[in-house]
Amino acid sequence: MSSIFSKIISGEIPCHKVAETDDFLAFLDINPNAKGHTLCIPKKEVDQLFDLDKTTYNGLMAFSRTVAIAIKKAIPCKRIGLTVIGLEVPHVHVHLIPLNTMEDAQFIKKEKSTSEDFQATATAIARFISTS
Ligand code: 5GP
């Protein structure tokens, strides 16, 4: 059975897209720790990060860097945290989280957002995605 993230890639489930390449997708986390919390995923469905082939692993890290730089430009914060953690979805995902306090990294405090907020945030980040 396809993962929920594969259903997002295929368009079966909607998302607030931030960036996309042939191999990777970035979209806002539906239950964000902080405004701008973004997930970067490979389109190839693999459960665990270190099971990715080297090319996809390196590509995912480079893609995440591009997205993190865009988030930092769009969302006021001290820095962008990167973590690969969690047991919920068996499809590799890099969490990029705008940090103002260490609580933002702890997956305890959640930010409430409307669909309009999500769309505005995704658009603001997407504007800063560098194509070079
Ligand atoms: P983890 O596997 O890292 O514990 O959790 C998966 C992450 O994916 C969570 O932060 C959760 O909010 C997010 N997530 C789960 N289902 C969906 C979904 O359908 N859409 C989006 N945008 N995010 C999701």
Short mmCIF file of C-alpha atoms and ligand atoms in Angstrom, two decimals:
data_model
loop_
_atom_site.label_atom_id
_atom_site.label_comp_id
_atom_site.label_asym_id
_atom_site.label_seq_id
_atom_site.Cartn_x
_atom_site.Cartn_y
_atom_site.Cartn_z
CA MET A 1 0.00 0.00 0.00
CA SER A 2 1.25 3.50 -0.87
CA SER A 3 2.33 5.75 1.98
CA ILE A 4 0.32 8.89 2.71
CA PHE A 5 3.26 10.84 1.27
CA SER A 6 3.16 8.87 -1.99
CA LYS A 7 -0.52 9.84 -2.19
CA ILE A 8 0.53 13.48 -1.75
CA ILE A 9 3.11 13.06 -4.56
CA SER A 10 0.48 11.58 -6.89
CA GLY A 11 -2.00 14.37 -6.03
CA GLU A 12 -4.48 11.94 -4.48
CA ILE A 13 -4.13 13.89 -1.19
CA PRO A 14 -3.67 17.69 -1.31
CA CYS A 15 -0.76 19.56 0.24
CA HIS A 16 0.60 23.07 0.47
CA LYS A 17 3.55 22.70 -1.88
CA VAL A 18 6.74 24.70 -1.32
CA ALA A 19 9.11 23.21 -3.94
CA GLU A 20 9.33 20.28 -6.34
CA THR A 21 11.90 18.65 -8.59
CA ASP A 22 11.75 15.44 -10.62
CA ASP A 23 12.95 13.50 -7.57
CA PHE A 24 11.89 15.49 -4.47
CA LEU A 25 8.92 17.36 -2.99
CA ALA A 26 8.69 19.91 -0.16
CA PHE A 27 5.35 20.75 1.47
CA LEU A 28 4.11 22.22 4.74
CA ASP A 29 3.62 19.83 7.66
CA ILE A 30 -0.11 19.59 8.41
CA ASN A 31 0.51 19.79 12.17
CA PRO A 32 3.40 22.24 12.39
CA ASN A 33 5.65 22.81 15.40
CA ALA A 34 6.04 26.38 14.15
CA LYS A 35 4.91 28.47 11.19
CA GLY A 36 6.85 27.34 8.10
CA HIS A 37 7.51 23.76 9.33
CA THR A 38 8.19 21.94 6.08
CA LEU A 39 8.73 18.30 5.07
CA CYS A 40 11.16 17.37 2.30
CA ILE A 41 10.69 13.91 0.81
CA PRO A 42 12.11 11.77 -1.97
CA LYS A 43 9.50 10.74 -4.53
CA LYS A 44 10.96 7.26 -4.30
CA GLU A 45 9.08 5.57 -1.42
CA VAL A 46 11.64 4.29 1.08
CA ASP A 47 10.89 3.91 4.79
CA GLN A 48 14.20 4.72 6.43
CA LEU A 49 16.73 7.48 5.69
CA PHE A 50 19.83 5.31 5.71
CA ASP A 51 18.25 2.81 3.33
CA LEU A 52 18.20 5.46 0.58
CA ASP A 53 20.73 4.92 -2.17
CA LYS A 54 23.63 7.37 -1.93
CA THR A 55 22.51 9.53 -4.86
CA THR A 56 18.99 9.98 -3.49
CA TYR A 57 20.33 10.61 0.04
CA ASN A 58 22.74 13.30 -1.18
CA GLY A 59 20.06 14.77 -3.45
CA LEU A 60 17.58 14.95 -0.57
CA MET A 61 20.11 16.78 1.61
CA ALA A 62 20.91 19.28 -1.18
CA PHE A 63 17.18 19.81 -1.84
CA SER A 64 16.56 20.32 1.91
CA ARG A 65 19.34 22.92 2.00
CA THR A 66 17.70 24.88 -0.84
CA VAL A 67 14.33 24.75 0.92
CA ALA A 68 15.83 25.70 4.32
CA ILE A 69 17.49 28.78 2.82
CA ALA A 70 14.13 29.83 1.35
CA ILE A 71 12.30 29.27 4.68
CA LYS A 72 14.90 31.40 6.50
CA LYS A 73 14.28 34.25 4.06
CA ALA A 74 10.47 33.99 4.31
CA ILE A 75 9.85 33.26 8.00
CA PRO A 76 11.30 35.39 10.82
CA CYS A 77 13.23 32.99 13.09
CA LYS A 78 16.61 32.51 14.72
CA ARG A 79 17.57 29.54 12.55
CA ILE A 80 16.19 26.53 10.70
CA GLY A 81 16.41 23.20 12.51
CA LEU A 82 16.70 19.97 10.51
CA THR A 83 15.67 16.62 11.89
CA VAL A 84 14.80 13.17 10.61
CA ILE A 85 12.83 11.63 13.41
CA GLY A 86 9.48 10.02 14.12
CA LEU A 87 7.68 6.76 13.58
CA GLU A 88 4.37 7.84 12.09
CA VAL A 89 4.89 7.81 8.32
CA PRO A 90 7.05 5.04 6.75
CA HIS A 91 8.36 7.27 3.95
CA VAL A 92 11.60 9.23 4.47
CA HIS A 93 10.95 12.85 5.44
CA VAL A 94 13.25 15.64 6.54
CA HIS A 95 11.63 18.08 8.96
CA LEU A 96 12.75 21.71 8.47
CA ILE A 97 11.57 23.77 11.42
CA PRO A 98 11.94 27.53 11.96
CA LEU A 99 13.34 27.79 15.51
CA ASN A 100 12.91 30.62 17.96
CA THR A 101 13.15 28.48 21.10
CA MET A 102 14.19 24.86 21.67
CA GLU A 103 10.51 24.06 22.31
CA ASP A 104 9.98 24.51 18.57
CA ALA A 105 12.18 21.44 18.02
CA GLN A 106 10.38 19.22 20.51
CA PHE A 107 7.18 18.20 18.69
CA ILE A 108 5.13 19.14 21.77
CA LYS A 109 3.90 22.68 21.12
CA LYS A 110 1.85 22.83 17.90
CA GLU A 111 0.91 25.86 15.84
CA LYS A 112 -2.74 26.26 14.78
CA SER A 113 -3.14 27.37 11.17
CA THR A 114 -6.03 27.93 8.79
CA SER A 115 -5.90 26.73 5.20
CA GLU A 116 -5.41 30.38 4.14
CA ASP A 117 -2.43 30.73 6.55
CA PHE A 118 -0.88 27.55 5.14
CA GLN A 119 -1.32 28.75 1.56
CA ALA A 120 0.16 32.18 2.32
CA THR A 121 3.13 30.57 4.09
CA ALA A 122 3.78 28.09 1.26
CA THR A 123 3.62 30.89 -1.32
CA ALA A 124 5.97 33.08 0.73
CA ILE A 125 8.58 30.30 0.99
CA ALA A 126 8.19 29.20 -2.64
CA ARG A 127 9.03 32.73 -3.77
CA PHE A 128 12.56 32.32 -2.36
CA ILE A 129 13.33 28.90 -3.83
CA SER A 130 16.50 29.27 -5.84
CA THR A 131 16.67 27.41 -9.12
CA SER A 132 20.48 27.63 -9.39
P1 5GP B 1 6.83 11.42 11.95
O1 5GP B 1 6.82 10.18 11.10
O2 5GP B 1 7.99 12.33 11.65
O3 5GP B 1 6.60 11.15 13.39
O4 5GP B 1 5.52 12.26 11.56
C1 5GP B 1 5.15 12.56 10.27
C2 5GP B 1 4.90 14.03 10.08
O5 5GP B 1 4.10 14.14 8.93
C3 5GP B 1 4.15 14.70 11.23
O6 5GP B 1 4.81 15.91 11.59
C4 5GP B 1 2.76 14.96 10.66
O7 5GP B 1 2.17 16.16 11.12
C5 5GP B 1 3.03 15.02 9.17
N1 5GP B 1 1.91 14.52 8.39
C6 5GP B 1 1.26 13.34 8.59
N2 5GP B 1 0.28 13.19 7.68
C7 5GP B 1 0.33 14.29 6.89
C8 5GP B 1 -0.45 14.72 5.74
O8 5GP B 1 -1.38 14.07 5.27
N3 5GP B 1 -0.12 15.92 5.19
C9 5GP B 1 0.91 16.69 5.67
N4 5GP B 1 1.14 17.85 5.05
N5 5GP B 1 1.65 16.32 6.73
C10 5GP B 1 1.35 15.13 7.33
#
